[in-house]
Tab-separated table of C-alpha atoms in Angstrom:
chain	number	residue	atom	x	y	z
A	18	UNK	CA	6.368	41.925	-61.936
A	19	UNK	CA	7.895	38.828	-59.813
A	20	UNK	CA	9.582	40.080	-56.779
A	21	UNK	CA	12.948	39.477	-55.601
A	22	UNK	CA	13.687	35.163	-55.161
A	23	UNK	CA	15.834	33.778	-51.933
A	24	UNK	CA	16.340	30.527	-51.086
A	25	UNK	CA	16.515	28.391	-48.819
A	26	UNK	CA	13.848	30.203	-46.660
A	27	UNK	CA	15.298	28.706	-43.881
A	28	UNK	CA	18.768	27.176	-43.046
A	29	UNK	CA	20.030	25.419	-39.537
A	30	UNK	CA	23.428	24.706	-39.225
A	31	UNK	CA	26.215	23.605	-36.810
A	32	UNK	CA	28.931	26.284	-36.395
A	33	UNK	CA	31.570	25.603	-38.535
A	34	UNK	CA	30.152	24.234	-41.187
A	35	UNK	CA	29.664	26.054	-44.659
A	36	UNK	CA	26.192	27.258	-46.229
A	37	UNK	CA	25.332	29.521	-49.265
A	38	UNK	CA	22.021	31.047	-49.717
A	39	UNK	CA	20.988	32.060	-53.245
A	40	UNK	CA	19.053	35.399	-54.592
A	41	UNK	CA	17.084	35.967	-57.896
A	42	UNK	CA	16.997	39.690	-58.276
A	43	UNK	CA	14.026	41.633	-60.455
A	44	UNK	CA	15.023	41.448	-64.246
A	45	UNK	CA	16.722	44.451	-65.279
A	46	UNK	CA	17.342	45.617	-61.465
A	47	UNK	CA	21.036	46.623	-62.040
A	48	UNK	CA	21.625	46.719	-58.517
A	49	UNK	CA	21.603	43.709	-55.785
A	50	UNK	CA	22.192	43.928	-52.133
A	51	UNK	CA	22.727	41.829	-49.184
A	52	UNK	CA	22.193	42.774	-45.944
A	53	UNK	CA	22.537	41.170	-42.683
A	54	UNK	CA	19.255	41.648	-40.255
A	55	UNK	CA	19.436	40.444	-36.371
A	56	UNK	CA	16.612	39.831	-34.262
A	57	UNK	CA	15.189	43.253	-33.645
A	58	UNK	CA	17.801	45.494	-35.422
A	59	UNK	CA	17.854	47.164	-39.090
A	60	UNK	CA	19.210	45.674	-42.130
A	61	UNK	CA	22.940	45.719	-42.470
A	62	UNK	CA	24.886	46.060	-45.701
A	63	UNK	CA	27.433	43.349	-46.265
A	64	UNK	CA	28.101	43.919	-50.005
A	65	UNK	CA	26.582	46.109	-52.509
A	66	UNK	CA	26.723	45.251	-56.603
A	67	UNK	CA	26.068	47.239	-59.462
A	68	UNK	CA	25.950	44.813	-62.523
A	69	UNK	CA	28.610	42.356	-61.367
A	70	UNK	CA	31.073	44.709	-60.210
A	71	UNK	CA	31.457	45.329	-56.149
A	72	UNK	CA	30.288	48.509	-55.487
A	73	UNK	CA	30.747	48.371	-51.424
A	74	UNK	CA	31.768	44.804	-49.759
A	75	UNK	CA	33.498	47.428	-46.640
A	76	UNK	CA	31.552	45.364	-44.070
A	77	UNK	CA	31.519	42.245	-45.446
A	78	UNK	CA	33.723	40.099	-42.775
A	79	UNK	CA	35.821	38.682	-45.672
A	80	UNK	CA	37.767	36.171	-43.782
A	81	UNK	CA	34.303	33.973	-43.771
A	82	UNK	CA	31.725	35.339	-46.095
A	83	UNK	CA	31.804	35.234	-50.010
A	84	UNK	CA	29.467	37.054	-52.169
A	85	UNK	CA	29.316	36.482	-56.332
A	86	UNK	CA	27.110	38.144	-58.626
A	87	UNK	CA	27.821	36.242	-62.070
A	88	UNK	CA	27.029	37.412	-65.093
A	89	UNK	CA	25.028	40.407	-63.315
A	90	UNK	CA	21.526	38.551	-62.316
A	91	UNK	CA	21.572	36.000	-59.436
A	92	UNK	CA	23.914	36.173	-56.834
A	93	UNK	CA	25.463	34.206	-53.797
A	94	UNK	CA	26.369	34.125	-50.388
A	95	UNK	CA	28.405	31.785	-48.153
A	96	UNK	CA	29.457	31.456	-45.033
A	97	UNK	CA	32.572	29.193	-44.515
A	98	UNK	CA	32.794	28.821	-41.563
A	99	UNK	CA	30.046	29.744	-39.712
A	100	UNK	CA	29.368	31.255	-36.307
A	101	UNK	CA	27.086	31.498	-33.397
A	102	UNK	CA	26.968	34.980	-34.026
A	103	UNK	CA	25.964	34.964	-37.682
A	104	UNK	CA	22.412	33.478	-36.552
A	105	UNK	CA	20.565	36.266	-38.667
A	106	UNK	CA	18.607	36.734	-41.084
A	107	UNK	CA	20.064	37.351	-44.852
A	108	UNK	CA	18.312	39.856	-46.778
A	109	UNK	CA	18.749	40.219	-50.699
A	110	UNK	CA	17.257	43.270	-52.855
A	111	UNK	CA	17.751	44.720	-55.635
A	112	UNK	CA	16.805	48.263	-57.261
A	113	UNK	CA	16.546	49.651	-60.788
A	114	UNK	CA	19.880	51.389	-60.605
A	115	UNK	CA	22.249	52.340	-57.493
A	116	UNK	CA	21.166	56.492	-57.475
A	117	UNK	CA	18.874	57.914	-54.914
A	118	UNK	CA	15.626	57.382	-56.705
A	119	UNK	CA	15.374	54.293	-56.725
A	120	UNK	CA	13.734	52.011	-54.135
A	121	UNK	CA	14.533	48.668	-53.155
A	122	UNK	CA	12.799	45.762	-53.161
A	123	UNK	CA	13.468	43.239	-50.378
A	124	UNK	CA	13.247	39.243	-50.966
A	125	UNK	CA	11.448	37.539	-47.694
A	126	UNK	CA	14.972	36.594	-46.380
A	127	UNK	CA	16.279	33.345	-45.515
A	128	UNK	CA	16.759	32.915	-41.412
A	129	UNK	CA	19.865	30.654	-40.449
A	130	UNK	CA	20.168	29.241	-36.914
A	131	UNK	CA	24.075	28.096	-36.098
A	132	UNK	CA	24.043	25.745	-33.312
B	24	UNK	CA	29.814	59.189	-39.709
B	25	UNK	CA	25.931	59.078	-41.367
B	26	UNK	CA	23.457	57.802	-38.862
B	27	UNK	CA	20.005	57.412	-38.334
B	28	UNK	CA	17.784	57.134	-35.449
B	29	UNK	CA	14.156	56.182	-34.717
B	30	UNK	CA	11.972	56.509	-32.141
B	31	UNK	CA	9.951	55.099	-29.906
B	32	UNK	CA	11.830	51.427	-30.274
B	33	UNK	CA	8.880	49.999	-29.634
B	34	UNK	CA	5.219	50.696	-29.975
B	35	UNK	CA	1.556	48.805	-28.171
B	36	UNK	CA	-1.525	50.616	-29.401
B	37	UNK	CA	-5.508	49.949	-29.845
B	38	UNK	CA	-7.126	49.422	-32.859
B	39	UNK	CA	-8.431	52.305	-34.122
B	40	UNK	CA	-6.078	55.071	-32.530
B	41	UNK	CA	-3.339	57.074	-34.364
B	42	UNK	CA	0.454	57.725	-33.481
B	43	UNK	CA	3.721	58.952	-34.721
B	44	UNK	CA	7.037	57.799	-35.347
B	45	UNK	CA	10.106	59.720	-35.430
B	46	UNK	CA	13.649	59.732	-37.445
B	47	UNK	CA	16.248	61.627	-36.694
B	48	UNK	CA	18.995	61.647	-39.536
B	49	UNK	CA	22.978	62.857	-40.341
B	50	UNK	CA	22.931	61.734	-43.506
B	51	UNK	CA	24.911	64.266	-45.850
B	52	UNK	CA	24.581	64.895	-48.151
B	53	UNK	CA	20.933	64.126	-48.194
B	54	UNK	CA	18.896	62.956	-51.483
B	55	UNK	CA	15.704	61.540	-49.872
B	56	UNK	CA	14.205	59.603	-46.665
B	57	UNK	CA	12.315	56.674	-47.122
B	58	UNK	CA	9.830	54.912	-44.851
B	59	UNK	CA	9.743	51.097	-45.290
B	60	UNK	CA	7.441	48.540	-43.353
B	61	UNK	CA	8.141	44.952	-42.466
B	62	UNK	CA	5.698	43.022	-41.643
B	63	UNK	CA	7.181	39.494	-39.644
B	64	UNK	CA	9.123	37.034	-41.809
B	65	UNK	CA	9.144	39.317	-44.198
B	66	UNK	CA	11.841	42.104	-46.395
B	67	UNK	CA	10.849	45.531	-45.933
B	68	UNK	CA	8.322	47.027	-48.702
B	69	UNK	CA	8.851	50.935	-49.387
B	70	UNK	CA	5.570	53.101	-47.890
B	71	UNK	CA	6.634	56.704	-49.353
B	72	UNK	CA	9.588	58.372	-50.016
B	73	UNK	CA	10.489	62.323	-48.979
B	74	UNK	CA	12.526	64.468	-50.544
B	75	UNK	CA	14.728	67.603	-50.250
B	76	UNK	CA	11.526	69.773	-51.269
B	77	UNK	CA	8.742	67.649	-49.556
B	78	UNK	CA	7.565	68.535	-46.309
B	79	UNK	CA	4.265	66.344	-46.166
B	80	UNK	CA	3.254	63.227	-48.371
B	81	UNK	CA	-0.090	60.654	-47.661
B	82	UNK	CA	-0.166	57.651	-48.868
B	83	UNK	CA	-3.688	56.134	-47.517
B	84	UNK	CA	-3.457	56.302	-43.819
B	85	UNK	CA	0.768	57.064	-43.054
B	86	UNK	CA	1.933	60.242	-43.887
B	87	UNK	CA	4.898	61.271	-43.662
B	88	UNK	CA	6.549	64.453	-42.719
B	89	UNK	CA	10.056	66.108	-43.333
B	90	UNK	CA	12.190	68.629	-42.036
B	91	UNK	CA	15.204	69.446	-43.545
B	92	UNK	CA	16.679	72.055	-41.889
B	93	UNK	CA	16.530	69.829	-38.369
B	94	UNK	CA	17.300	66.224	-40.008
B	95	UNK	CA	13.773	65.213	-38.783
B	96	UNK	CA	11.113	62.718	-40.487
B	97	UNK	CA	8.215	61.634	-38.561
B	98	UNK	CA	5.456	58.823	-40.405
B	99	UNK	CA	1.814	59.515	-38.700
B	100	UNK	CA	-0.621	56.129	-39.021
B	101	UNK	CA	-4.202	57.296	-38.853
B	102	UNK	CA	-7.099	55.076	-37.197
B	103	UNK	CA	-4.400	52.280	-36.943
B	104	UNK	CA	-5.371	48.658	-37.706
B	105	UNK	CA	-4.012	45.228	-36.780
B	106	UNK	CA	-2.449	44.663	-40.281
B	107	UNK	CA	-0.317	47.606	-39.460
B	108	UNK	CA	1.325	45.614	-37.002
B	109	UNK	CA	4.993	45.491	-38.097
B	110	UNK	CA	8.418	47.037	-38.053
B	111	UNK	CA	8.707	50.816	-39.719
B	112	UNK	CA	12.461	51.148	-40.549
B	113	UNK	CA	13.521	54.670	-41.832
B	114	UNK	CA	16.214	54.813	-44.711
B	115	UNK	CA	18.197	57.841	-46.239
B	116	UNK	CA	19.904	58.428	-48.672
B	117	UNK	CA	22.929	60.124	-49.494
B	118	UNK	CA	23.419	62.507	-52.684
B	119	UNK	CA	26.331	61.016	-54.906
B	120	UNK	CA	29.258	58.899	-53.420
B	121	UNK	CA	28.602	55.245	-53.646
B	122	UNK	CA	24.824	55.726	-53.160
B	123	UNK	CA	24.501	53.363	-50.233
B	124	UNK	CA	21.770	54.087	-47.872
B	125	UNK	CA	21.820	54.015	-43.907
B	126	UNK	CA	18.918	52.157	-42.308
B	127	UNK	CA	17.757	52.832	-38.844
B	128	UNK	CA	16.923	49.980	-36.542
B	129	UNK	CA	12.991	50.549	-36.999
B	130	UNK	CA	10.347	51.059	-34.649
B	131	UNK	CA	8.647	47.937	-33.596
B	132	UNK	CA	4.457	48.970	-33.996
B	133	UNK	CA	1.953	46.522	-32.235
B	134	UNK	CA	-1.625	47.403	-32.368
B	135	UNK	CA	-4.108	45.263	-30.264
B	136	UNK	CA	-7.597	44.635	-30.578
């Protein structure tokens, strides 16, 4: 099966300026993640869907990031505006359903630099 | 608050020799622990999951080990080799709720020739 799709693979920005990365989960994966990952720390979750409905977003720092999952498949994220601190890489995945079984499977991320 | 903690941070080994990894783990209540590896530039790819009944489970040279009672997982890599260089990041996961797992910060694993 083709795995989870990100784009762009990598972004470099200027802080304050906007960018939106893009995610193409595994068909039928009702489930889609982002998470946040800096440079040698875990994932973080910043929003969690199931189908297109927000499931978790509590972390999501909503006065700057945006997340849309339209009609349930892909989904976005932006940054408007961005930070030095959000240098990171952006993690999408998705998984069958949302209970415990289930793993996930990771896209290969897309790193953004803010300068 | 659900945690999770892994040990050592980071990792050098030779080629060819074993070691462990630990998690430690508040998670409740607890549905199953899952071992993922990243290798760089990479998303994590699941190596085995462990659940409430599972105390030992091999997949090729990592097994992995659980103990409920003490909130303890620990993922053995036998005769390591340099393609197992990479991050091992522990996961659980909670039973019911909004099914959102805690990931630990990994264990950084680099294994020299």
């Amino acid at each position: 099966e083709a795995g989870v799709a990100q784009s762009p693979r990598y972004k470099i920005i200027e802080k304050r300026q906007s960018v939106a990365f893009w995610c193409n989960p595994i068909s039928g994966h009702a489930t889609l993640y982002w998470y946040q990952q800096i440079l040698g720390q875990g994932p973080k979750l910043l929003i969690q869907f199931q189908n297109n409905g927000v499931v978790d977003d509590s972390q999501l720092p909503k006065d700057r990031f945006s997340a849309e999952r339209l009609k349930g498949v892909d989904s976005t994220l932006k940054i408007q505006p961005a930070k030095l601190e959000d240098s990171a890489v952006y993690l999408c995945a998705s998984s069958l359903d949302r209970q415990e079984g289930f793993p996930l499977h990771f896209g290969n991320g897309t790193r953004l630099t803010v300068t | 608050k659900n945690q999770v903690e892994q040990s050592p941070q980071s990792l050098i080994i030779l080629e060819g020799k074993n070691c462990t990894l630990q998690c430690n783990y508040t998670v409740s209540p607890f549905s199953n622990l899952r071992w993922y590896k990243q290798d760089t530039g990479r998303g994590p790819v699941s190596l085995t999951i462990m659940t409430f009944s599972e105390n030992t489970k091999s997949n090729g040279r990592y097994t992995a080990t659980l103990d409920a009672d003490t909130k303890q997982s620990s993922l053995h890599i036998t005769a390591s080799q340099l393609s197992d260089s990479a991050s091992y990041i522990c996961v659980v996961n909670p039973a019911g709720g909004s099914y959102i797992p805690t990931f630990g910060r990994g264990t950084s694993l680099i294994v020299h020739p």
